[in-house]
């Protein structure tokens, strides 16, 4: 792929040739290698190099055309600009997207953190060792059916005809392990863990093995649970997956489309327990896949969504910010339509909680480790959910795995029913969060 400055030059030259005054381009290239193993043998090795750009062109009537291409040589860019220009005459007439007012604002720190890629043989070797150690951790663990070790280099850029030019470069390595048991007369039990870091060298594979083994073994002695109301503790990952399922709550585009649990007038209202605070923070030090700008070239930043339980802000694109008289927040993706999405959640305790709760002393609480079937069990516009989960019944520090159960409730009520937010946070694929204690939720056992 040509470098960013070559692409900018090609784009300017072709735009002049075609008489196009106003355009922007967002593009990325991902160079990825991933491996999977099965019972001591390599199962799959994949290598890919994916690149693509999205080109937007405005015509003299200020309507917009959008096209995408994987061809970024001069000829490919010329064709993309021409196609987008032709499409612009069929573009929307209302709320036409525009350049972000912050696309040319200087960014303090752009990302340029590439790590050398390890050879495929090293990836396979490390993953085979991980599988072997997991299988040796307990006689009941008979397989690691889902596993993967991947490394990728990511380059992103944004440029426009007003002189904006931004680039990000970073490397990521990640490992995922999911083991399964098989004991005579017992149901198979399973659990998984995930780790991510800048390079393979820094990746905590041993921590991933240990967590997977501990979780899997803790599910071996399982029991049925009675249906009823229980005090519930969400693991960081479980809480963030639920938060992600109801992210329309903070999404300005969803609010404008009337597809949200919030309205523009809800800012300043108490929507959660005063113990909870939530930021969207792409540049959080723990965010390995950080981005310094979004698809419109707007710098990313820390956005306060909930502070002491009060709704303080929404996630914006340039267009939603203009319509709601706010600032863009760096959460936009461009395409046929500009969409808005969270970057990286940071959930934390707001101030000190009067009561200190602990799983060592709590009686009959349910610890939910992993929520399943989010695609089917969440009604995001009603705020309700009913989801199967993996977890334990905990009584004074003694953990008993729950054979199978479902948790149900209303998300807005859940936020207000939070009675304790632990201090220690953990990194998950969606952000950082602590364990969250909720006063009461309905649990359906078998």
mmCIF file of C-alpha atoms in Angstrom, residues 101-375:
data_model
loop_
_atom_site.group_PDB
_atom_site.id
_atom_site.type_symbol
_atom_site.label_atom_id
_atom_site.label_comp_id
_atom_site.label_asym_id
_atom_site.label_seq_id
_atom_site.Cartn_x
_atom_site.Cartn_y
_atom_site.Cartn_z
ATOM 1 C CA UNK A 101 -14.619 21.225 12.679
ATOM 2 C CA UNK A 102 -11.792 19.454 14.553
ATOM 3 C CA UNK A 103 -10.296 17.540 11.599
ATOM 4 C CA UNK A 104 -7.370 19.968 11.397
ATOM 5 C CA UNK A 105 -6.905 20.521 15.157
ATOM 6 C CA UNK A 106 -3.379 19.370 16.115
ATOM 7 C CA UNK A 107 -3.224 16.098 18.091
ATOM 8 C CA UNK A 108 -0.840 16.067 21.054
ATOM 9 C CA UNK A 109 0.160 12.444 20.651
ATOM 10 C CA UNK A 110 -0.353 10.365 17.521
ATOM 11 C CA UNK A 111 0.216 6.649 17.844
ATOM 12 C CA UNK A 112 3.304 5.123 16.303
ATOM 13 C CA UNK A 113 3.949 1.938 18.236
ATOM 14 C CA UNK A 114 4.875 -0.895 15.914
ATOM 15 C CA UNK A 115 6.454 -4.092 17.240
ATOM 16 C CA UNK A 116 8.336 -6.615 15.077
ATOM 17 C CA UNK A 117 6.140 -9.550 14.019
ATOM 18 C CA UNK A 118 7.180 -12.975 15.274
ATOM 19 C CA UNK A 119 7.518 -15.893 12.824
ATOM 20 C CA UNK A 120 4.479 -18.192 12.442
ATOM 21 C CA UNK A 121 6.486 -21.145 13.844
ATOM 22 C CA UNK A 122 6.882 -19.239 17.136
ATOM 23 C CA UNK A 123 3.124 -18.540 17.329
ATOM 24 C CA UNK A 124 2.311 -22.235 16.784
ATOM 25 C CA UNK A 125 4.916 -23.337 19.324
ATOM 26 C CA UNK A 126 3.612 -20.991 22.035
ATOM 27 C CA UNK A 127 -0.010 -21.999 21.430
ATOM 28 C CA UNK A 128 0.837 -25.729 21.476
ATOM 29 C CA UNK A 129 2.576 -25.250 24.840
ATOM 30 C CA UNK A 130 -0.470 -23.344 26.155
ATOM 31 C CA UNK A 131 -2.821 -26.147 25.044
ATOM 32 C CA UNK A 132 -0.566 -28.799 26.595
ATOM 33 C CA UNK A 133 -0.397 -26.954 29.939
ATOM 34 C CA UNK A 134 -4.171 -26.529 30.018
ATOM 35 C CA UNK A 135 -4.769 -30.227 29.315
ATOM 36 C CA UNK A 136 -2.320 -31.104 32.113
ATOM 37 C CA UNK A 137 -3.988 -28.735 34.606
ATOM 38 C CA UNK A 138 -6.744 -31.225 35.526
ATOM 39 C CA UNK A 139 -7.671 -34.772 34.384
ATOM 40 C CA UNK A 140 -11.217 -33.593 33.569
ATOM 41 C CA UNK A 141 -9.987 -31.058 30.967
ATOM 42 C CA UNK A 142 -10.129 -33.037 27.739
ATOM 43 C CA UNK A 143 -9.804 -30.347 25.089
ATOM 44 C CA UNK A 144 -9.289 -26.703 24.197
ATOM 45 C CA UNK A 145 -11.787 -26.526 21.317
ATOM 46 C CA UNK A 146 -11.482 -22.771 20.834
ATOM 47 C CA UNK A 147 -8.084 -21.133 20.868
ATOM 48 C CA UNK A 148 -6.162 -18.565 18.925
ATOM 49 C CA UNK A 149 -2.949 -16.586 18.966
ATOM 50 C CA UNK A 150 -2.812 -13.587 16.652
ATOM 51 C CA UNK A 151 -0.598 -10.622 15.860
ATOM 52 C CA UNK A 152 -1.543 -7.685 13.703
ATOM 53 C CA UNK A 153 -0.103 -4.399 12.456
ATOM 54 C CA UNK A 154 -2.660 -1.653 11.882
ATOM 55 C CA UNK A 155 -2.157 1.597 9.939
ATOM 56 C CA UNK A 156 -4.968 4.165 9.704
ATOM 57 C CA UNK A 157 -5.191 7.563 8.057
ATOM 58 C CA UNK A 158 -7.579 10.425 7.390
ATOM 59 C CA UNK A 159 -7.135 13.315 4.960
ATOM 60 C CA UNK A 160 -9.365 15.979 3.444
ATOM 61 C CA UNK A 161 -9.259 18.765 0.877
ATOM 62 C CA UNK A 162 -8.870 21.402 3.609
ATOM 63 C CA UNK A 163 -5.402 20.076 4.477
ATOM 64 C CA UNK A 164 -6.221 17.614 7.287
ATOM 65 C CA UNK A 165 -3.738 14.736 7.424
ATOM 66 C CA UNK A 166 -3.671 12.191 10.257
ATOM 67 C CA UNK A 167 -2.038 8.776 10.746
ATOM 68 C CA UNK A 168 -1.947 6.073 13.436
ATOM 69 C CA UNK A 169 0.268 2.970 13.470
ATOM 70 C CA UNK A 170 0.223 0.240 16.088
ATOM 71 C CA UNK A 171 0.785 -3.451 16.686
ATOM 72 C CA UNK A 172 -1.375 -5.845 18.706
ATOM 73 C CA UNK A 173 -0.943 -9.423 19.894
ATOM 74 C CA UNK A 174 -3.765 -11.413 21.488
ATOM 75 C CA UNK A 175 -4.407 -14.902 22.844
ATOM 76 C CA UNK A 176 -7.720 -16.656 23.506
ATOM 77 C CA UNK A 177 -8.149 -20.013 25.250
ATOM 78 C CA UNK A 178 -11.412 -21.867 25.925
ATOM 79 C CA UNK A 179 -11.238 -25.299 27.524
ATOM 80 C CA UNK A 180 -13.852 -28.025 27.934
ATOM 81 C CA UNK A 181 -14.225 -30.879 30.426
ATOM 82 C CA UNK A 182 -15.530 -34.400 29.975
ATOM 83 C CA UNK A 183 -16.312 -36.467 33.100
ATOM 84 C CA UNK A 184 -18.383 -39.619 33.202
ATOM 85 C CA UNK A 185 -21.942 -39.010 34.369
ATOM 86 C CA UNK A 186 -21.440 -35.229 34.368
ATOM 87 C CA UNK A 187 -22.282 -32.462 31.956
ATOM 88 C CA UNK A 188 -19.369 -30.938 30.025
ATOM 89 C CA UNK A 189 -18.203 -27.664 31.603
ATOM 90 C CA UNK A 190 -16.195 -24.936 29.929
ATOM 91 C CA UNK A 191 -14.565 -21.550 30.494
ATOM 92 C CA UNK A 192 -12.267 -19.161 28.671
ATOM 93 C CA UNK A 193 -9.884 -16.235 29.068
ATOM 94 C CA UNK A 194 -8.335 -13.573 26.849
ATOM 95 C CA UNK A 195 -5.191 -11.438 26.921
ATOM 96 C CA UNK A 196 -3.964 -8.613 24.676
ATOM 97 C CA UNK A 197 -0.762 -6.557 24.494
ATOM 98 C CA UNK A 198 1.404 -4.527 22.136
ATOM 99 C CA UNK A 199 3.712 -7.408 21.207
ATOM 100 C CA UNK A 200 3.974 -11.174 21.478
ATOM 101 C CA UNK A 201 6.935 -10.705 23.817
ATOM 102 C CA UNK A 202 4.789 -8.811 26.356
ATOM 103 C CA UNK A 203 1.682 -10.996 25.982
ATOM 104 C CA UNK A 204 0.718 -12.685 29.272
ATOM 105 C CA UNK A 205 0.047 -16.180 27.882
ATOM 106 C CA UNK A 206 0.752 -17.823 31.272
ATOM 107 C CA UNK A 207 -1.861 -15.623 32.962
ATOM 108 C CA UNK A 208 -4.364 -16.639 30.272
ATOM 109 C CA UNK A 209 -3.611 -20.361 30.825
ATOM 110 C CA UNK A 210 -3.947 -19.980 34.591
ATOM 111 C CA UNK A 211 -7.236 -18.069 34.432
ATOM 112 C CA UNK A 212 -8.763 -20.543 31.943
ATOM 113 C CA UNK A 213 -7.717 -23.531 34.080
ATOM 114 C CA UNK A 214 -8.954 -22.008 37.352
ATOM 115 C CA UNK A 215 -12.324 -21.037 35.887
ATOM 116 C CA UNK A 216 -12.832 -24.407 34.189
ATOM 117 C CA UNK A 217 -11.928 -26.385 37.337
ATOM 118 C CA UNK A 218 -14.215 -24.182 39.459
ATOM 119 C CA UNK A 219 -17.170 -25.248 37.252
ATOM 120 C CA UNK A 220 -16.620 -28.999 37.834
ATOM 121 C CA UNK A 221 -18.650 -29.210 41.056
ATOM 122 C CA UNK A 222 -21.903 -27.752 39.841
ATOM 123 C CA UNK A 223 -25.392 -27.735 41.252
ATOM 124 C CA UNK A 224 -28.889 -26.602 40.361
ATOM 125 C CA UNK A 225 -30.107 -23.298 41.722
ATOM 126 C CA UNK A 226 -33.554 -22.320 42.960
ATOM 127 C CA UNK A 227 -35.486 -19.739 40.984
ATOM 128 C CA UNK A 228 -35.823 -16.452 42.859
ATOM 129 C CA UNK A 229 -34.400 -13.001 43.570
ATOM 130 C CA UNK A 230 -30.699 -12.853 44.382
ATOM 131 C CA UNK A 231 -28.029 -10.275 45.076
ATOM 132 C CA UNK A 232 -25.862 -10.377 41.945
ATOM 133 C CA UNK A 233 -22.221 -9.489 41.308
ATOM 134 C CA UNK A 234 -21.201 -8.900 37.679
ATOM 135 C CA UNK A 235 -17.649 -9.650 36.581
ATOM 136 C CA UNK A 236 -16.003 -6.759 34.670
ATOM 137 C CA UNK A 237 -16.514 -8.555 31.344
ATOM 138 C CA UNK A 238 -20.167 -9.419 32.070
ATOM 139 C CA UNK A 239 -20.998 -5.853 33.110
ATOM 140 C CA UNK A 240 -19.295 -4.329 30.063
ATOM 141 C CA UNK A 241 -21.011 -6.748 27.665
ATOM 142 C CA UNK A 242 -24.385 -5.690 29.141
ATOM 143 C CA UNK A 243 -23.387 -2.023 28.909
ATOM 144 C CA UNK A 244 -22.398 -2.578 25.268
ATOM 145 C CA UNK A 245 -25.777 -4.168 24.519
ATOM 146 C CA UNK A 246 -27.504 -0.980 25.734
ATOM 147 C CA UNK A 247 -24.965 1.508 24.295
ATOM 148 C CA UNK A 248 -27.831 3.339 22.514
ATOM 149 C CA UNK A 249 -28.234 5.054 25.903
ATOM 150 C CA UNK A 250 -25.213 7.286 25.118
ATOM 151 C CA UNK A 251 -25.351 7.293 21.313
ATOM 152 C CA UNK A 252 -26.321 10.717 19.916
ATOM 153 C CA UNK A 253 -27.190 9.232 16.498
ATOM 154 C CA UNK A 254 -29.549 6.701 18.148
ATOM 155 C CA UNK A 255 -31.134 9.552 20.137
ATOM 156 C CA UNK A 256 -31.733 11.602 16.965
ATOM 157 C CA UNK A 257 -33.142 8.486 15.247
ATOM 158 C CA UNK A 258 -35.405 7.898 18.306
ATOM 159 C CA UNK A 259 -33.774 4.488 18.745
ATOM 160 C CA UNK A 260 -32.402 5.081 22.246
ATOM 161 C CA UNK A 261 -33.348 4.643 25.890
ATOM 162 C CA UNK A 262 -32.331 8.328 26.339
ATOM 163 C CA UNK A 263 -33.546 11.630 24.949
ATOM 164 C CA UNK A 264 -31.546 14.809 24.465
ATOM 165 C CA UNK A 265 -33.298 16.250 27.546
ATOM 166 C CA UNK A 266 -31.970 13.514 29.845
ATOM 167 C CA UNK A 267 -28.571 15.191 30.333
ATOM 168 C CA UNK A 268 -28.162 16.082 33.996
ATOM 169 C CA UNK A 269 -30.617 13.412 35.174
ATOM 170 C CA UNK A 270 -29.769 10.709 37.715
ATOM 171 C CA UNK A 271 -29.831 7.473 35.688
ATOM 172 C CA UNK A 272 -27.650 5.262 37.896
ATOM 173 C CA UNK A 273 -26.522 4.754 41.477
ATOM 174 C CA UNK A 274 -24.339 7.665 42.753
ATOM 175 C CA UNK A 275 -21.593 5.032 43.218
ATOM 176 C CA UNK A 276 -21.077 4.636 39.454
ATOM 177 C CA UNK A 277 -19.013 6.691 37.019
ATOM 178 C CA UNK A 278 -18.385 5.839 33.358
ATOM 179 C CA UNK A 279 -16.092 7.353 30.717
ATOM 180 C CA UNK A 280 -15.533 6.509 27.075
ATOM 181 C CA UNK A 281 -11.762 6.884 26.801
ATOM 182 C CA UNK A 282 -9.961 5.718 23.663
ATOM 183 C CA UNK A 283 -6.658 7.033 25.026
ATOM 184 C CA UNK A 284 -6.871 5.189 28.377
ATOM 185 C CA UNK A 285 -3.382 3.736 29.159
ATOM 186 C CA UNK A 286 -4.867 0.206 29.285
ATOM 187 C CA UNK A 287 -6.382 0.490 25.784
ATOM 188 C CA UNK A 288 -3.925 -1.484 23.670
ATOM 189 C CA UNK A 289 -5.894 -0.803 20.466
ATOM 190 C CA UNK A 290 -6.137 2.960 21.054
ATOM 191 C CA UNK A 291 -7.013 5.323 18.203
ATOM 192 C CA UNK A 292 -6.023 8.999 18.266
ATOM 193 C CA UNK A 293 -8.709 10.067 15.746
ATOM 194 C CA UNK A 294 -12.003 8.746 14.412
ATOM 195 C CA UNK A 295 -13.309 8.174 10.874
ATOM 196 C CA UNK A 296 -13.975 11.914 10.421
ATOM 197 C CA UNK A 297 -10.501 12.935 11.627
ATOM 198 C CA UNK A 298 -11.813 14.210 14.985
ATOM 199 C CA UNK A 299 -9.282 13.644 17.809
ATOM 200 C CA UNK A 300 -10.447 11.018 20.312
ATOM 201 C CA UNK A 301 -10.650 12.004 23.977
ATOM 202 C CA UNK A 302 -12.006 11.110 27.378
ATOM 203 C CA UNK A 303 -15.803 11.592 27.296
ATOM 204 C CA UNK A 304 -17.696 11.688 30.602
ATOM 205 C CA UNK A 305 -20.906 9.684 30.131
ATOM 206 C CA UNK A 306 -21.986 9.088 33.752
ATOM 207 C CA UNK A 307 -20.577 10.888 36.785
ATOM 208 C CA UNK A 308 -21.794 9.913 40.265
ATOM 209 C CA UNK A 309 -24.806 8.307 38.582
ATOM 210 C CA UNK A 310 -25.729 11.452 36.605
ATOM 211 C CA UNK A 311 -25.918 11.342 32.790
ATOM 212 C CA UNK A 312 -23.305 13.881 31.686
ATOM 213 C CA UNK A 313 -22.720 13.367 27.974
ATOM 214 C CA UNK A 314 -23.329 11.527 24.724
ATOM 215 C CA UNK A 315 -21.054 10.109 22.021
ATOM 216 C CA UNK A 316 -21.061 12.332 18.930
ATOM 217 C CA UNK A 317 -20.047 12.539 15.312
ATOM 218 C CA UNK A 318 -19.561 15.972 13.708
ATOM 219 C CA UNK A 319 -23.153 15.805 12.392
ATOM 220 C CA UNK A 320 -24.862 14.839 15.658
ATOM 221 C CA UNK A 321 -22.807 17.411 17.563
ATOM 222 C CA UNK A 322 -23.987 20.165 15.189
ATOM 223 C CA UNK A 323 -27.646 19.111 15.514
ATOM 224 C CA UNK A 324 -27.506 18.843 19.307
ATOM 225 C CA UNK A 325 -25.330 21.937 19.804
ATOM 226 C CA UNK A 326 -22.422 19.959 21.275
ATOM 227 C CA UNK A 327 -18.799 19.103 20.475
ATOM 228 C CA UNK A 328 -17.759 16.087 18.335
ATOM 229 C CA UNK A 329 -16.254 13.441 20.640
ATOM 230 C CA UNK A 330 -14.193 11.298 18.230
ATOM 231 C CA UNK A 331 -16.634 8.363 18.007
ATOM 232 C CA UNK A 332 -17.654 8.484 14.327
ATOM 233 C CA UNK A 333 -17.198 5.927 11.541
ATOM 234 C CA UNK A 334 -17.816 6.999 7.951
ATOM 235 C CA UNK A 335 -19.591 4.959 5.307
ATOM 236 C CA UNK A 336 -22.862 5.212 3.397
ATOM 237 C CA UNK A 337 -24.070 6.773 6.668
ATOM 238 C CA UNK A 338 -21.984 8.220 9.488
ATOM 239 C CA UNK A 339 -22.363 5.972 12.530
ATOM 240 C CA UNK A 340 -21.413 6.530 16.168
ATOM 241 C CA UNK A 341 -19.973 3.881 18.495
ATOM 242 C CA UNK A 342 -18.062 3.689 21.806
ATOM 243 C CA UNK A 343 -14.257 3.400 21.757
ATOM 244 C CA UNK A 344 -13.211 2.015 25.164
ATOM 245 C CA UNK A 345 -15.287 2.033 28.345
ATOM 246 C CA UNK A 346 -13.773 2.958 31.712
ATOM 247 C CA UNK A 347 -16.095 2.102 34.627
ATOM 248 C CA UNK A 348 -15.012 3.071 38.136
ATOM 249 C CA UNK A 349 -16.250 3.766 41.667
ATOM 250 C CA UNK A 350 -17.340 7.353 42.267
ATOM 251 C CA UNK A 351 -15.940 8.307 45.673
ATOM 252 C CA UNK A 352 -15.954 6.017 48.713
ATOM 253 C CA UNK A 353 -18.778 3.606 49.379
ATOM 254 C CA UNK A 354 -20.067 3.468 52.963
ATOM 255 C CA UNK A 355 -20.408 -0.306 52.920
ATOM 256 C CA UNK A 356 -17.508 -2.515 51.900
ATOM 257 C CA UNK A 357 -18.797 -5.777 50.424
ATOM 258 C CA UNK A 358 -16.671 -8.862 49.865
ATOM 259 C CA UNK A 359 -17.222 -12.259 48.247
ATOM 260 C CA UNK A 360 -15.349 -13.748 51.221
ATOM 261 C CA UNK A 361 -18.117 -12.773 53.653
ATOM 262 C CA UNK A 362 -21.232 -12.379 51.452
ATOM 263 C CA UNK A 363 -23.949 -15.013 51.774
ATOM 264 C CA UNK A 364 -25.782 -16.559 48.824
ATOM 265 C CA UNK A 365 -24.753 -14.048 46.151
ATOM 266 C CA UNK A 366 -24.482 -14.943 42.497
ATOM 267 C CA UNK A 367 -21.288 -14.047 40.645
ATOM 268 C CA UNK A 368 -21.997 -13.779 36.913
ATOM 269 C CA UNK A 369 -18.816 -14.380 34.953
ATOM 270 C CA UNK A 370 -20.032 -14.492 31.366
ATOM 271 C CA UNK A 371 -23.357 -13.535 29.734
ATOM 272 C CA UNK A 372 -24.501 -15.441 26.646
ATOM 273 C CA UNK A 373 -26.959 -14.980 23.751
ATOM 274 C CA UNK A 374 -26.805 -11.166 23.917
ATOM 275 C CA UNK A 375 -27.980 -11.041 20.294
#
